[in-house]
Amino acid sequence: MPLHIVAHPLAQEALALLRDRQTPPERFRRAASRLSVLLAVEATRDLPTCEHTVQSPLGVAVAHRLAVDLVIVPVLRAGLGMLDALLALVPQARVGHIGLQRDEATAIASQYYARLPSGLARSQVLMIDPMLATGGSASAAVGILKAAGARDIRIICIVAAPEGVAAIERAHPDVVVYAPVVDSHLNAQKFIVPGLGDFGDRLYGTV
Ligand code: PRP
Ligand code: URA
């Protein structure tokens, strides 16, 4: 399975807050940030490093630096709710943006924007999109990244549905999904159940 579940208790605590329908946008944003950091730590755990030395006030220390160019790609709009947390963790990362909107009736995603950094073939790409429902948006976004040259792509999301995970496995078996949970199913409107509702609306108070 292209799936890595992050079961960390603090991740589960933040997820509970996000699910709660009473959580207002301000607390929702903070919980999304905390959870994004914990997910990103897992998604970057095995990144290559190179050894060098630094002079501390008391001597020479062996140190390790990230040996890969990291590119973070939020899928607009909801993915923006995870971006600051990832940049706090990896300030040197470059950022690309992909704009996708699900049609409310058909749940089919269409692209309205893409702006990506160059040289993606040499980069580790972390694509951030909180909801993996049908997987249509994530599959399309990965397709856009691959067409731009990206070869090593990981998806970080906050709630996944079995349908979404299966869609990624079918279309992009080389891509690993990092999530704290896989929920039960999609409803008739293709929303995740129990999920947390519309992430973008709850993040920005547009409900
Ligand atoms: C949401 C979410 C994902 C997508 C997931 O975005 O942020 O991008 O739906 O659904 P899927 O797996 O069925 O494609 P939405 O299109 O609602 O746009 P928004 O982020 O602007 O709210
Ligand atoms: N997008 C959301 O924001 N929530 C869902 O449950 C499905 C798609």
Coordinates of C-alpha atoms and ligand atoms in Angstrom, one line a residue:
M1 CA 0.0 0.0 0.0
P2 CA 1.3 3.5 -0.8
L3 CA 0.2 4.6 2.6
H4 CA 2.0 5.6 5.8
I5 CA -0.2 6.1 8.8
V6 CA 1.1 8.7 11.4
A7 CA -0.4 7.4 14.7
H8 CA 1.4 9.9 16.9
P9 CA -0.8 10.8 19.9
L10 CA -0.3 14.5 19.3
A11 CA -1.4 14.0 15.7
Q12 CA -4.5 12.2 16.8
E13 CA -5.3 14.9 19.3
A14 CA -5.0 17.6 16.6
L15 CA -7.2 15.5 14.3
A16 CA -9.9 15.3 17.0
L17 CA -10.0 19.1 17.2
L18 CA -10.2 19.4 13.4
R19 CA -13.1 16.9 13.2
D20 CA -15.1 18.6 15.9
R21 CA -17.8 20.7 14.2
Q22 CA -17.6 23.2 17.1
T23 CA -14.0 24.1 16.4
P24 CA -13.9 27.7 15.1
P25 CA -11.6 28.7 12.2
E26 CA -8.9 30.2 14.5
R27 CA -8.5 27.0 16.4
F28 CA -8.9 24.9 13.3
R29 CA -6.0 26.7 11.6
R30 CA -3.7 26.1 14.6
A31 CA -4.6 22.4 14.9
A32 CA -4.0 22.0 11.1
S33 CA -0.6 23.6 11.6
R34 CA 0.4 21.4 14.5
L35 CA -0.8 18.3 12.7
S36 CA 1.0 19.3 9.5
V37 CA 4.3 19.6 11.3
L38 CA 3.9 16.1 12.8
L39 CA 3.0 14.6 9.4
A40 CA 5.9 16.4 7.7
V41 CA 8.4 15.1 10.2
E42 CA 7.3 11.5 9.3
A43 CA 7.3 12.3 5.5
T44 CA 10.9 13.6 5.7
R45 CA 12.3 11.0 8.1
D46 CA 14.4 9.2 5.5
L47 CA 15.6 12.1 3.4
P48 CA 19.3 11.9 2.5
T49 CA 21.8 14.0 4.4
C50 CA 25.5 14.8 3.9
E51 CA 28.1 15.0 6.5
H52 CA 30.3 18.0 7.1
T53 CA 31.9 19.7 10.1
V54 CA 31.0 22.9 12.0
Q55 CA 33.1 24.8 14.5
S56 CA 31.1 25.2 17.7
P57 CA 32.4 27.5 20.5
L58 CA 34.1 24.5 22.1
G59 CA 35.3 22.4 19.2
V60 CA 34.7 20.8 15.8
A61 CA 31.4 18.9 15.5
V62 CA 30.3 16.4 12.8
A63 CA 27.1 17.8 11.4
H64 CA 24.5 16.6 8.9
R65 CA 22.7 18.8 6.3
L66 CA 19.8 17.9 4.0
A67 CA 21.3 16.6 0.8
V68 CA 18.2 17.1 -1.4
D69 CA 16.3 20.1 -2.8
L70 CA 12.9 20.1 -1.1
V71 CA 9.9 21.5 -2.9
I72 CA 6.6 21.9 -1.2
V73 CA 3.5 22.1 -3.3
P74 CA 0.2 23.0 -1.7
V75 CA -3.0 22.2 -3.7
L76 CA -5.1 25.4 -3.5
R77 CA -7.0 26.4 -1.7
A78 CA -7.1 24.1 1.3
G79 CA -3.4 23.0 1.0
L80 CA -2.4 26.6 2.0
G81 CA -3.6 25.7 5.5
M82 CA -0.6 23.4 5.8
L83 CA 2.1 25.5 4.1
D84 CA 3.3 27.7 6.9
A85 CA 3.8 24.7 9.1
L86 CA 6.0 23.0 6.5
L87 CA 8.0 26.1 5.8
A88 CA 8.6 26.5 9.5
L89 CA 10.1 23.0 9.5
V90 CA 12.1 23.4 6.2
P91 CA 12.6 27.2 5.7
Q92 CA 14.9 26.6 2.7
A93 CA 12.2 24.7 0.7
R94 CA 11.0 26.1 -2.6
V95 CA 7.3 26.3 -3.1
G96 CA 5.1 25.5 -6.1
H97 CA 1.3 26.0 -6.3
I98 CA -1.4 24.0 -8.1
G99 CA -5.0 25.3 -8.1
L100 CA -7.7 22.6 -8.4
Q101 CA -11.4 23.0 -7.8
R102 CA -13.8 20.1 -7.4
D103 CA -17.1 20.6 -9.2
E104 CA -19.8 20.5 -6.5
A105 CA -22.1 18.3 -8.5
T106 CA -19.7 15.8 -10.1
A107 CA -16.7 16.0 -7.6
I108 CA -14.5 16.1 -10.7
A109 CA -11.4 18.4 -10.2
S110 CA -10.4 21.0 -12.8
Q111 CA -7.2 22.9 -12.9
Y112 CA -7.2 26.7 -12.7
Y113 CA -3.6 27.5 -11.8
A114 CA -0.1 26.0 -11.7
R115 CA 3.2 27.6 -11.0
L116 CA 6.1 25.3 -10.2
P117 CA 9.8 25.7 -9.5
S118 CA 12.3 24.6 -12.1
G119 CA 14.5 21.5 -11.9
L120 CA 11.9 19.3 -10.2
A121 CA 13.6 16.1 -11.5
R122 CA 16.3 16.6 -8.9
S123 CA 13.9 17.6 -6.1
Q124 CA 12.0 15.8 -3.4
V125 CA 8.4 17.0 -3.7
L126 CA 6.1 17.2 -0.8
M127 CA 2.5 17.7 -2.1
I128 CA 0.2 19.0 0.6
D129 CA -3.6 18.6 0.3
P130 CA -5.6 18.0 3.5
M131 CA -8.4 15.9 2.0
L132 CA -7.9 12.8 -0.1
A133 CA -11.5 11.9 -1.0
T134 CA -12.1 10.4 -4.5
G135 CA -8.4 11.0 -5.1
G136 CA -9.3 12.9 -8.3
S137 CA -7.6 16.1 -7.2
A138 CA -4.5 14.4 -5.8
S139 CA -4.1 12.2 -8.9
A140 CA -4.4 15.2 -11.2
A141 CA -1.9 17.3 -9.1
V142 CA 0.6 14.4 -9.2
G143 CA 0.1 14.2 -13.0
I144 CA 0.9 17.9 -13.3
L145 CA 4.0 17.5 -11.2
K146 CA 5.2 14.5 -13.2
A147 CA 4.6 16.4 -16.5
A148 CA 6.8 19.1 -15.1
G149 CA 9.5 16.6 -14.4
A150 CA 9.0 15.6 -10.8
R151 CA 10.1 12.0 -10.0
D152 CA 10.0 11.7 -6.3
I153 CA 6.7 12.8 -4.9
R154 CA 5.1 12.3 -1.5
I155 CA 1.6 13.3 -0.5
I156 CA 0.8 14.7 2.9
C157 CA -2.9 14.8 3.8
I158 CA -5.0 15.1 7.0
V159 CA -7.9 12.8 6.2
A160 CA -7.8 10.1 3.6
A161 CA -10.7 7.9 2.3
P162 CA -10.1 4.3 1.1
E163 CA -11.3 5.4 -2.4
G164 CA -8.6 8.1 -2.5
V165 CA -5.8 5.9 -1.4
A166 CA -6.9 3.3 -4.0
A167 CA -7.0 5.9 -6.7
I168 CA -3.4 7.0 -6.0
E169 CA -2.3 3.4 -5.9
R170 CA -3.9 2.8 -9.3
A171 CA -2.7 6.0 -11.0
H172 CA 0.6 6.6 -9.2
P173 CA 1.9 3.5 -7.4
D174 CA 5.3 5.2 -6.9
V175 CA 3.8 7.9 -4.7
V176 CA 3.5 7.4 -0.9
V177 CA 0.6 9.0 1.1
Y178 CA 1.3 10.2 4.6
A179 CA -1.9 10.6 6.7
P180 CA -3.0 10.2 10.4
V181 CA -6.1 8.2 9.4
V182 CA -8.1 6.5 6.7
D183 CA -11.8 7.1 7.3
S184 CA -14.7 4.8 6.5
H185 CA -16.1 5.9 3.1
L186 CA -17.4 8.7 0.9
N187 CA -21.0 9.8 1.0
A188 CA -23.2 10.4 -2.1
Q189 CA -21.7 13.9 -2.5
K190 CA -18.2 12.4 -2.3
F191 CA -17.4 13.9 1.1
I192 CA -15.4 11.8 3.5
V193 CA -17.4 10.2 6.3
P194 CA -16.9 10.9 9.2
G195 CA -14.2 13.3 7.9
L196 CA -14.3 16.8 9.0
G197 CA -16.5 18.5 6.4
D198 CA -15.1 21.0 3.8
F199 CA -11.6 21.7 4.9
G200 CA -11.2 24.9 2.9
D201 CA -14.5 26.3 4.2
R202 CA -13.6 25.5 7.8
L203 CA -10.1 26.9 7.5
Y204 CA -11.3 30.2 6.0
G205 CA -14.7 30.5 7.6
T206 CA -16.5 30.4 4.3
V207 CA -19.2 28.0 5.4
Ligands
PRP1 C1 -10.9 19.7 -1.6 C2 -9.6 19.2 -1.0 C3 -9.0 18.5 -2.1 C4 -10.2 17.9 -2.8 C5 -10.3 16.4 -2.4 O1 -10.7 20.8 -2.4 O2 -8.8 20.3 -0.5 O3 -8.2 19.2 -3.0 O4 -11.3 18.6 -2.4 O5 -11.3 15.8 -3.1 P1 -11.1 14.7 -4.2 O6 -10.1 13.7 -3.6 O7 -12.4 14.0 -4.4 O8 -10.6 15.3 -5.4 P2 -11.8 21.7 -3.2 O9 -11.9 21.3 -4.6 O10 -13.1 21.6 -2.4 O11 -11.3 23.1 -3.2 P3 -10.8 24.1 -2.0 O12 -9.5 23.6 -1.5 O13 -10.6 25.4 -2.8 O14 -11.9 24.2 -1.0
URA2 N1 -13.0 18.0 0.3 C1 -13.2 18.4 1.6 O1 -12.8 19.5 2.0 N2 -13.8 17.4 2.4 C2 -14.2 16.2 2.0 O2 -14.7 15.5 2.8 C3 -14.0 15.9 0.6 C4 -13.4 16.8 -0.2

